[in-house]
Coordinates of C-alpha atoms in Angstrom, one line a residue:
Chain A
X6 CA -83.4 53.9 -23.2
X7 CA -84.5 55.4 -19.8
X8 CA -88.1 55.6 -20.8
X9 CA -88.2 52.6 -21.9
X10 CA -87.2 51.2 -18.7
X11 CA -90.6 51.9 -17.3
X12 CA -92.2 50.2 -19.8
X13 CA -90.1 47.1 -19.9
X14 CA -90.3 47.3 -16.4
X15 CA -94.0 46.9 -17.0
X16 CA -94.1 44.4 -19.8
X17 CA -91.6 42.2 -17.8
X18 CA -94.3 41.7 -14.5
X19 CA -97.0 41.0 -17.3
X20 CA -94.2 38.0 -18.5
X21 CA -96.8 37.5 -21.5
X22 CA -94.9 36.7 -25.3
X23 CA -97.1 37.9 -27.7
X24 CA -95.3 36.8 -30.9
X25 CA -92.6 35.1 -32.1
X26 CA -89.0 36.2 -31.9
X27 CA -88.6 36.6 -35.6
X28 CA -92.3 38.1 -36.4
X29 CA -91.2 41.0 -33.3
X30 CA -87.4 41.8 -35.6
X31 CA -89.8 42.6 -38.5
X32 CA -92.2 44.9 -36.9
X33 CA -89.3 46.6 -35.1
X34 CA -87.5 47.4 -38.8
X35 CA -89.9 47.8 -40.8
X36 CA -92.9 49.1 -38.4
X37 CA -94.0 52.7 -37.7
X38 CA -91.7 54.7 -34.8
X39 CA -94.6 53.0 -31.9
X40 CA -94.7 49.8 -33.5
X41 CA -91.2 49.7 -33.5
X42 CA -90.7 50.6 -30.0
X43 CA -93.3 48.3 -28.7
X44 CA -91.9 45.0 -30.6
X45 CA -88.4 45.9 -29.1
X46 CA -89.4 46.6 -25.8
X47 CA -90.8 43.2 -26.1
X48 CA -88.3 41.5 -27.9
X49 CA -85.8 42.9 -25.0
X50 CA -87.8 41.5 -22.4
X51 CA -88.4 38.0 -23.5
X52 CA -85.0 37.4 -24.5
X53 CA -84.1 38.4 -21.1
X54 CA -86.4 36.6 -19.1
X55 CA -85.9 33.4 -21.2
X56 CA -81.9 33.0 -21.7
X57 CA -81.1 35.9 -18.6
X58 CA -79.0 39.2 -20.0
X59 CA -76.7 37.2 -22.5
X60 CA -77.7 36.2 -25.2
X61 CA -78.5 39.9 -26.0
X62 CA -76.2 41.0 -27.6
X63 CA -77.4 40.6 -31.2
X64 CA -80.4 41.9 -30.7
X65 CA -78.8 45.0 -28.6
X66 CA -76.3 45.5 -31.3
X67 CA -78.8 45.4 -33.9
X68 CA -80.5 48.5 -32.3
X69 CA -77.4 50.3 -31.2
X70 CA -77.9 49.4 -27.7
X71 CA -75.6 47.8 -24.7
X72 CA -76.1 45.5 -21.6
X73 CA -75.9 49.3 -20.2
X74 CA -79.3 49.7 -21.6
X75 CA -80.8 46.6 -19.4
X76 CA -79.3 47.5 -15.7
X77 CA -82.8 48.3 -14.5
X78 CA -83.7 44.6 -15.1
X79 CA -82.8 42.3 -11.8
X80 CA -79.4 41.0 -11.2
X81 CA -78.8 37.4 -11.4
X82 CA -79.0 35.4 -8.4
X83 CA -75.1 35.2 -7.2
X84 CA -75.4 31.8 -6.3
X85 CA -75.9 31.0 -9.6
X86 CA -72.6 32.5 -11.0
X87 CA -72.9 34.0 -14.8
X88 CA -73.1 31.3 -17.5
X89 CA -69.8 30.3 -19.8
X90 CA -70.7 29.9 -23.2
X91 CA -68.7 29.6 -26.6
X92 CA -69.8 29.9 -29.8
X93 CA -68.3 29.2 -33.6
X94 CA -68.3 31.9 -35.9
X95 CA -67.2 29.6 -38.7
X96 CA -65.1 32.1 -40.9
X97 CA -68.0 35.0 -40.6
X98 CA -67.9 38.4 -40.0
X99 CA -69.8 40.6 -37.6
X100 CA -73.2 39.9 -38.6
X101 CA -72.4 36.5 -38.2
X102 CA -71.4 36.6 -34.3
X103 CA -72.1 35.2 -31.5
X104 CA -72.4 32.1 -34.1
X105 CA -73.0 28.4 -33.5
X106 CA -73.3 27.0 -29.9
X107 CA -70.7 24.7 -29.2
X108 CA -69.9 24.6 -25.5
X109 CA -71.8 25.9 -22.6
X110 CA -71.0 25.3 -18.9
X111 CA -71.7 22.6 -17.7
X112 CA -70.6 20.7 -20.8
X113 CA -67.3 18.9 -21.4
X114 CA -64.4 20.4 -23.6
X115 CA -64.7 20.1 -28.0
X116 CA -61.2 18.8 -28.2
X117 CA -61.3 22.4 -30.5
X118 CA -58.4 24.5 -29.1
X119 CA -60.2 27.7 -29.4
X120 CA -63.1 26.6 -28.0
X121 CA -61.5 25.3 -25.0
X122 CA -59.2 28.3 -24.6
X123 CA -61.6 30.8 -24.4
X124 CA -64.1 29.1 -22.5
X125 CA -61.4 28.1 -19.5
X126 CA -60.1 31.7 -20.2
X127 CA -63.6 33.8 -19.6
X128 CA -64.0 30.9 -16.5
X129 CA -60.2 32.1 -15.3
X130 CA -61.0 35.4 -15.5
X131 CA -64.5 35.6 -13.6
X132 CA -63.3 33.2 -10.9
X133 CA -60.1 35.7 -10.4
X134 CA -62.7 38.6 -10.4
X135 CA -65.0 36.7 -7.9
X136 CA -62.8 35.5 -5.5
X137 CA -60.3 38.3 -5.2
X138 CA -62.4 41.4 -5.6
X139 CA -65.9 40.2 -4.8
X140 CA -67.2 41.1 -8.2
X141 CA -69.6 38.9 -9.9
X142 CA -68.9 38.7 -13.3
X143 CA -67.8 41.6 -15.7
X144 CA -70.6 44.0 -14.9
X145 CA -70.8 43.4 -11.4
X146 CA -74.1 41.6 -11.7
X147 CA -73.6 38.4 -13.2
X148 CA -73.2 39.3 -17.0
X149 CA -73.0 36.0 -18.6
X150 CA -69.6 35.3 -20.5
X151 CA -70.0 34.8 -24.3
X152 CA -67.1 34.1 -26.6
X153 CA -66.9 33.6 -30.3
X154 CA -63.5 32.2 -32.0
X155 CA -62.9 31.5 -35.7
X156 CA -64.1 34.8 -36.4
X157 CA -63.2 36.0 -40.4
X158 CA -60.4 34.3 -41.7
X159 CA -56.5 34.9 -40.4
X160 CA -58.2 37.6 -38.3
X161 CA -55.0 39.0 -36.2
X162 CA -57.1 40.1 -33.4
X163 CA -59.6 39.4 -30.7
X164 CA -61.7 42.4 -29.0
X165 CA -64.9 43.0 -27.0
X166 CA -68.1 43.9 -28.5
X167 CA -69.4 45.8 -26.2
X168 CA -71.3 42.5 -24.7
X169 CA -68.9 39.9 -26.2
X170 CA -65.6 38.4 -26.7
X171 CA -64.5 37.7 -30.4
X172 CA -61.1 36.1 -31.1
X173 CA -59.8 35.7 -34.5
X174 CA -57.7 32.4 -35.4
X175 CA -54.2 34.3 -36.3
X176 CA -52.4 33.4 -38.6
X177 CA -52.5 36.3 -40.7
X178 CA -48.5 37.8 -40.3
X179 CA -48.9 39.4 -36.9
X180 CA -49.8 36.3 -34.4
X181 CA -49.1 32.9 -34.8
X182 CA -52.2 30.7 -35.5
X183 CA -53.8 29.9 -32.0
X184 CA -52.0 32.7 -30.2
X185 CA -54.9 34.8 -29.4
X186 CA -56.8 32.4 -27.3
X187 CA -53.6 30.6 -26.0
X188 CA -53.0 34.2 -24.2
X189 CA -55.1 34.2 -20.8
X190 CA -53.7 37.7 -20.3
X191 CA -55.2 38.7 -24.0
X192 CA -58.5 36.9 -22.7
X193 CA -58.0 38.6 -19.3
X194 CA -57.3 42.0 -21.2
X195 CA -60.0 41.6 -23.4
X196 CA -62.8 40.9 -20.7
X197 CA -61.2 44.2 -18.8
X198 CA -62.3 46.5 -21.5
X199 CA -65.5 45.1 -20.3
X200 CA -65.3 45.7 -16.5
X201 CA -63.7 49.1 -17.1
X202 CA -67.2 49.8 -19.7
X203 CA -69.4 49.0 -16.9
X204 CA -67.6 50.7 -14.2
X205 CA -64.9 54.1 -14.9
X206 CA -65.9 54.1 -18.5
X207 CA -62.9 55.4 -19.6
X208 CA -63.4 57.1 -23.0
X209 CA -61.2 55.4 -25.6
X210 CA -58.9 58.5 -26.7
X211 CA -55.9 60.0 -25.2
X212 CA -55.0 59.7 -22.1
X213 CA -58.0 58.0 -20.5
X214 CA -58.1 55.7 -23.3
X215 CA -54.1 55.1 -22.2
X216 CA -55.4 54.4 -19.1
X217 CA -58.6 51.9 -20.1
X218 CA -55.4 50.3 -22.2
X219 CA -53.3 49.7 -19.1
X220 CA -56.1 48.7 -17.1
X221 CA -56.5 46.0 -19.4
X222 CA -53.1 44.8 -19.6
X223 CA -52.7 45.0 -15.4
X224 CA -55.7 42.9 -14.6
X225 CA -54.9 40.6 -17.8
X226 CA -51.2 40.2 -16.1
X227 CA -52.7 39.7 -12.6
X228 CA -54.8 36.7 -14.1
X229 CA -51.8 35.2 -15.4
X230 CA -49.9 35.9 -12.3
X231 CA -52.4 34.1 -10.0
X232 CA -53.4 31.4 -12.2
X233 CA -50.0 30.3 -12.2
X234 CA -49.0 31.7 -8.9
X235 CA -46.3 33.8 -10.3
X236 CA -45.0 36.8 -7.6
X237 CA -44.0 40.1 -8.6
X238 CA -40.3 39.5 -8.6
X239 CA -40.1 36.9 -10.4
X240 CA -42.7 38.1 -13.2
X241 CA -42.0 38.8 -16.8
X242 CA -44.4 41.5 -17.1
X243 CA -44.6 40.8 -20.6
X244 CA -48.5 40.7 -21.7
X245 CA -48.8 38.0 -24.7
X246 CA -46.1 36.6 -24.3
X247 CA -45.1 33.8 -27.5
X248 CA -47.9 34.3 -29.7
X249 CA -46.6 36.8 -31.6
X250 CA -45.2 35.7 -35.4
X251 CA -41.7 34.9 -34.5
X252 CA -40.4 37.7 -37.0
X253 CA -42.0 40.4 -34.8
X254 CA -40.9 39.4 -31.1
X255 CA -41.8 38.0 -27.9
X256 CA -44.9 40.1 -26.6
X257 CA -47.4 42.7 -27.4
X258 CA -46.3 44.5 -24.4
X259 CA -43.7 44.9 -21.8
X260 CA -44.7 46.7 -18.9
X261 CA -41.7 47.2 -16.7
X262 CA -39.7 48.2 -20.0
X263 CA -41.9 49.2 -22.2
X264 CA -40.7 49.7 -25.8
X265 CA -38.6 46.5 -25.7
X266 CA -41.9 44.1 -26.4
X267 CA -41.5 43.5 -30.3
X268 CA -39.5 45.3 -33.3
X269 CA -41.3 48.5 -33.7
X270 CA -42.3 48.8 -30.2
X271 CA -43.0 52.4 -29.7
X272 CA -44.1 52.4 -26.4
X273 CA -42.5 55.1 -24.2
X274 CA -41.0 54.3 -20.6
X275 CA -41.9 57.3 -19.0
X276 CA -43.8 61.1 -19.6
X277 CA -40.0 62.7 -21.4
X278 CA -41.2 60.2 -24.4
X279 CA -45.1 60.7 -24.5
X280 CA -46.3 60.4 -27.8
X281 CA -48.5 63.2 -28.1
X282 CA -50.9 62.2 -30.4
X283 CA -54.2 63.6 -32.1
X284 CA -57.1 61.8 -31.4
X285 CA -58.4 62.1 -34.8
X286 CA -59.7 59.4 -37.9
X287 CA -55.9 58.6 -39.0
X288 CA -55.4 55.2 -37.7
X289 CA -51.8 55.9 -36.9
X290 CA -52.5 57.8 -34.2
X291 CA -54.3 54.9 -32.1
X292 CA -56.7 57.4 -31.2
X293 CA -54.6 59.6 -29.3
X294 CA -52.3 57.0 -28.5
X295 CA -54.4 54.7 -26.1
X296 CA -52.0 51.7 -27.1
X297 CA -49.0 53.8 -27.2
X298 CA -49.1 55.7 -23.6
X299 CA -50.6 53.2 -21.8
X300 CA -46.6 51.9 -21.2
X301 CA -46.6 54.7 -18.8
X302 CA -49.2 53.8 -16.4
X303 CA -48.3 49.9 -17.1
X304 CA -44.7 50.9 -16.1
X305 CA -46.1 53.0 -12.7
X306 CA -47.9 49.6 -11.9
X307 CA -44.9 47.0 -12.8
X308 CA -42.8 49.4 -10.5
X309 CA -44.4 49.9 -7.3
X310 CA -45.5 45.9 -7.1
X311 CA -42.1 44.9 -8.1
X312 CA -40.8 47.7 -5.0
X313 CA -44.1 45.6 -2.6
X314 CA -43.2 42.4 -4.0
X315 CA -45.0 39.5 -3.1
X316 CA -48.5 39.0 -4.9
X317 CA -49.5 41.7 -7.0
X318 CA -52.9 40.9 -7.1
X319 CA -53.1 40.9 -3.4
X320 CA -50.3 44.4 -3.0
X321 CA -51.3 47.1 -5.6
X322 CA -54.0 44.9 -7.6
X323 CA -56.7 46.2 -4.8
X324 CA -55.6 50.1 -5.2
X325 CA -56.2 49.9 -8.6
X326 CA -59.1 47.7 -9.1
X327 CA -60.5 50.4 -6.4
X328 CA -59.7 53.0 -8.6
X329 CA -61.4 51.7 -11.3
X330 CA -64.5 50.8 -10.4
X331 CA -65.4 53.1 -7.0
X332 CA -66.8 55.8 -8.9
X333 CA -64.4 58.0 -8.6
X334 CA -62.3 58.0 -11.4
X335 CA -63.7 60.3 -14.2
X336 CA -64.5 58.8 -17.8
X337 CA -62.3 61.5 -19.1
X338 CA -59.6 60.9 -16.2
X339 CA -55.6 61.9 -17.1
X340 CA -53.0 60.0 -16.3
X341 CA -52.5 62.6 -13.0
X342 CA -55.9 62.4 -11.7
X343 CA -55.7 58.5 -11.6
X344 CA -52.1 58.6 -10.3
X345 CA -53.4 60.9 -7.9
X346 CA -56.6 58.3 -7.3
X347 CA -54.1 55.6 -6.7
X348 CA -52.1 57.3 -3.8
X349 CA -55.0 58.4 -2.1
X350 CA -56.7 55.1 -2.6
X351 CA -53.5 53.5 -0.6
X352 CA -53.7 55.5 2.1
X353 CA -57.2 54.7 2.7
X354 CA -56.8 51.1 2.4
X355 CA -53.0 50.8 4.3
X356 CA -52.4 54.4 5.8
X357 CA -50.7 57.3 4.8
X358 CA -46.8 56.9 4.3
X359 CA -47.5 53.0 4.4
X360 CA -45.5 51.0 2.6
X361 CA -48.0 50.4 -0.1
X362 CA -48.9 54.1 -0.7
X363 CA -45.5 54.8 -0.6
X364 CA -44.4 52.3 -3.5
X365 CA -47.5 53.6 -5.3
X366 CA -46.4 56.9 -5.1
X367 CA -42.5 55.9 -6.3
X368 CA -44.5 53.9 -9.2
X369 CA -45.7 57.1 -10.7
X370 CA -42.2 59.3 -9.6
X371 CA -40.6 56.3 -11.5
X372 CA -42.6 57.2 -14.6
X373 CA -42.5 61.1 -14.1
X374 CA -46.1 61.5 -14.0
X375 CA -46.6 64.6 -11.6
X376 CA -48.1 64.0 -8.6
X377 CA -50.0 66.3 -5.4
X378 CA -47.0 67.0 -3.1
X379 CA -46.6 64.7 -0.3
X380 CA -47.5 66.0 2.6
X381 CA -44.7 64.6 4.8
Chain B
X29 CA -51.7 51.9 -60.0
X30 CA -50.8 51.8 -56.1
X31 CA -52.8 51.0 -53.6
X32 CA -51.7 51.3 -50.0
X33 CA -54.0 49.8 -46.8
X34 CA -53.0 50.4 -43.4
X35 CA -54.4 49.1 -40.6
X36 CA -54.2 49.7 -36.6
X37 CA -55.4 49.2 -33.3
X38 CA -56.2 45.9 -32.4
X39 CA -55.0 44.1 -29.1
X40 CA -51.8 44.5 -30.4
X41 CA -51.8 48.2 -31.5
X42 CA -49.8 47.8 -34.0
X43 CA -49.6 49.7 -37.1
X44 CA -49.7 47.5 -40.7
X45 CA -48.9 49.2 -44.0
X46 CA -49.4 46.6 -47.1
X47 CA -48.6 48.8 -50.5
X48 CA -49.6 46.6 -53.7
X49 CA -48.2 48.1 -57.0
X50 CA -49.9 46.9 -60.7
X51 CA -46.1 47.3 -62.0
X52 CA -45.5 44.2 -60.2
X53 CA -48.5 42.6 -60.6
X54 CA -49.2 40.1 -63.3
X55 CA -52.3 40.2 -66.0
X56 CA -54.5 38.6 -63.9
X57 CA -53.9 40.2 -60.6
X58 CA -54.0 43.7 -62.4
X59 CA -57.6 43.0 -63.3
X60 CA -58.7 41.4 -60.1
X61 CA -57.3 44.6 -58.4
X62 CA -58.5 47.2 -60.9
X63 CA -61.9 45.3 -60.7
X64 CA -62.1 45.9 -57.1
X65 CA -61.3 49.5 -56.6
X66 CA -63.2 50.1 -59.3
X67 CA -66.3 48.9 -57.3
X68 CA -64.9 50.3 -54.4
X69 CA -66.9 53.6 -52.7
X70 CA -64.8 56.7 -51.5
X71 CA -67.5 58.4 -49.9
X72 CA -67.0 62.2 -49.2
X73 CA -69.0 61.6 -45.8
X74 CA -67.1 59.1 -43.8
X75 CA -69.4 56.0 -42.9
X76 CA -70.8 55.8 -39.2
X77 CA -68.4 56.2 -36.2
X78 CA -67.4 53.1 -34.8
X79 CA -64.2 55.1 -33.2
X80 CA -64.4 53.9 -29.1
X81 CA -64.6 50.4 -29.6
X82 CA -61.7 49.3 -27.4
X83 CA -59.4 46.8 -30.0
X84 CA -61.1 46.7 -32.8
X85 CA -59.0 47.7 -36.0
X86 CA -59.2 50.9 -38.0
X87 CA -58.6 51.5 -41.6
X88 CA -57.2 53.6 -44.0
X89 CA -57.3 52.4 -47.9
X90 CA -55.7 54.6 -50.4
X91 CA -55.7 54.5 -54.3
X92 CA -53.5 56.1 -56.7
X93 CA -53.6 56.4 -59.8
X94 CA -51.2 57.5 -62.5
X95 CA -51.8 60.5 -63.4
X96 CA -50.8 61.3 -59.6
X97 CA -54.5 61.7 -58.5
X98 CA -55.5 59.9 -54.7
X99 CA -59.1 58.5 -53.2
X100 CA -58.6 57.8 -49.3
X101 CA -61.2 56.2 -47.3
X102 CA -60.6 56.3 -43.5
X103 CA -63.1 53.6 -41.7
X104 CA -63.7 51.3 -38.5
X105 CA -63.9 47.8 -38.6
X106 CA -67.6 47.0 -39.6
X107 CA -67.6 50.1 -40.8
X108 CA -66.5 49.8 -44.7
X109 CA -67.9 51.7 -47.0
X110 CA -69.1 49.2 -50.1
X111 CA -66.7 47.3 -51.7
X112 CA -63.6 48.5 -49.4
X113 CA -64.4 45.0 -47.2
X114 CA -63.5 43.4 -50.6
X115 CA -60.5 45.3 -51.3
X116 CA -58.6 45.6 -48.0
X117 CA -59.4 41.6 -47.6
X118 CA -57.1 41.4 -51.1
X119 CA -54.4 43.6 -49.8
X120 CA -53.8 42.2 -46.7
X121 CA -54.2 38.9 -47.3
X122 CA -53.0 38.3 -50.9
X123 CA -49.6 37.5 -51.9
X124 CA -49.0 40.6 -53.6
X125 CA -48.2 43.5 -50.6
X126 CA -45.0 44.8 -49.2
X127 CA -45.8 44.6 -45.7
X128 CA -44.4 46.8 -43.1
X129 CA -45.3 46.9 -39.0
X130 CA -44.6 50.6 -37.7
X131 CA -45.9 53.4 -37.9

């Protein structure tokens, strides 16, 4: 897309709408490679000057694209704040998403669970974003939150698209109906994968996809914990906790045990019982393991703010969302280069042999991830 | 006839395996199920990548038949190859499977 920035760039000062929305999708199927081009350039352009960089993402996904794709068009005015909006997909599959509009944000709850769930959970989770790290919204420039629920039919899941949240009713064996939207740390987790896509862009394999795992669950705990003011001590560190099918267990994850969420919980507790996984096309191996290992850095983070105590998302919350998003934490990152990141992260924000950097340190010892020798 | 779907990932990442046998299955079911594979494509070139997409589910749908021989598809959500939508929807959510979570 970068030469097309140019051109949108252009087409966006001209603000003129040539054609209508639907004659513009034709031309850019169906039309020759310049016609095509053109038409989406200014299909782009007047969808995001006339609903901002959200409502997008059908047309992005349609063309292979992401939000990525539009960061040369202006951020959002902050004061503003991104826009909240939930939509139906009535039973239907992909093409179907985002769906129908049935809550946006200034308008009062449906009195539909779902609905309700995921629009105070996407609100939950950019306020916590907002107000503890300064970051507007999931890209850092005021990305507008868009949820679907009701997607297929007892779908046992809810992921991001790339641009979206999707969140299946249950219901199908695995969670209980309602469970995935009932979860604020699944919605919090969820919404992650998004921040961690516009910031480290941790490819989803191996180790690094571990890591883009435990990301997800630490931030999805840390907006549990502060929405209901829960310290470290006294936290369950369990990540879906209830909305499992009764049969199975408790959680999808426990990250100061891990391996003791559910029956069949395969997570290992530390590196002695790393699953080392191909990241090839057999589903089994969870591309490498990304849901598997990520117990180990989950457990590294459990530990050192149980060893702080006091709020996590104010002790060891900050070293790691630093490490995420400052740019220096490689897309391909191991679980020793962002261990490393994290020590030398807390020294710079608390001192060297601080408290902090110390527990941070005995996080990772506690997990046997290798570390650089400490200097003392 | 047995056909065997597994399916992973997912914010759970967990790994289902639902294995429907015809020996168990009744008249009706055996030709609802033979009618589906049979207009289900194993292509020898996998359908497009959609491997990265953090929690989204992947697929694996496997066929045999009597005389011992196997078609395996391997596929991302979204990413079925024609008819396998169909058949993995009958699988999992029929009445028909042995289920088992593990992997």
């Amino acid at each position: 897309m970068s030469d097309v920035s140019g051109t949108l760039t252009a087409v966006i000062s001209c603000r003129c709408e040539i054609a209508p929305p639907s004659l513009l999708l034709r031309v850019a199927e169906r039309g020759g490679r310049d016609a095509r081009d053109a038409a989406l350039r200014t299909l782009l352009v007047s969808a995001a000057l006339r609903s901002r960089r959200t409502a997008l993402g059908a047309t992005l996904r349609r063309f292979g694209l992401s939000p990525a794709d539009l960061e040369f068009l202006p951020a959002q005015a902050p004061a503003t704040g991104p826009e909240n909006t939930v939509y139906d997909a009535a039973g239907g599959e992909e093409e179907a998403l985002p769906g129908r509009r049935v809550r946006g944000t200034d308008d009062p709850p449906t009195g539909d669970a779902a609905v309700d769930q995921a629009f105070d959970g996407a609100a939950a989770t950019a306020t916590f974003y907002r107000e503890v790290f300064g970051r507007d919204s999931i890209d850092g420039r005021g990305l507008d939150l868009v949820s679907s629920v009701h997607f297929r039919r007892r779908y046992d899941n809810a992921f991001w698209t790339g641009d979206q949240m999707v969140y299946g009713d249950g219901g199908g064996g695995v969670f209980v109906p309602g469970g995935l939207t009932r979860s604020l740390a699944v919605i919090a987790h969820e919404l992650t994968h998004g921040v961690t896509q516009f910031s480290a862009g941790l490819e989803y394999r191996g180790q690094s996809g571990a890591l883009n795992e435990s990301f997800s669950d630490v931030f999805g705990v840390l907006v549990e914990h502060r929405a209901g003011y829960v310290d470290a001590a006294s936290a369950s560190w369990l990540v879906g906790e209830g909305i499992l099918d009764p049969s199975l267990g408790g959680a999808l994850r426990n990250m100061i045990a891990p391996g003791t969420a559910y029956s069949g919980d395969d997570q290992p507790a530390d590196m002695d019982a790393y699953a080392d996984l191909p990241a090839d096309d057999d589903p089994r191996n969870d591309n490498g393991g990304v849901h598997i290992n990520s117990g180990i850095p989950n457990r590294a983070f459990a530990e050192a703010a149980r060893t702080l105590g006091g709020r996590a998302w104010e002790t060891v919350g900050p070293i790691w969302y630093e490490v995420l998003t400052g740019g220096r934490l490689a897309p391909t990152a191991d679980f020793a280069a962002c261990a490393a990141l994290t020590v030398t992260v807390a020294g710079e924000r608390y001192g060297e042999s601080s408290a902090q950097q110390d527990a941070v340190r005995g996080g990772w010892e506690a997990v046997k991830v290798r570390l650089p020798a400490d200097p003392r | 006839m047995k056909v065997t779907v597994v399916r992973a990932g997912g914010v759970a990442g967990m790994v289902l395996t639902v294995e429907v046998d015809t020996g168990e299955l009744d008249a009706d079911a055996t030709a609802q199920l033979t009618g589906l594979v049979d207009a289900c494509e194993f292509p020898d070139v996998p359908p497009a990548a959609t491997k990265g997409r953090a929690d989204t589910f992947d697929y694996e749908l496997a066929v045999e038949r009597e005389d011992g021989a196997v078609r395996r598809a391997r596929f991302g959500q979204g990413a079925a190859p024609p008819g396998a939508d169909a058949l993995v929807t009958w699988v999992l959510d029929g009445p028909h499977g042995h289920r088992r979570i593990g992997r």
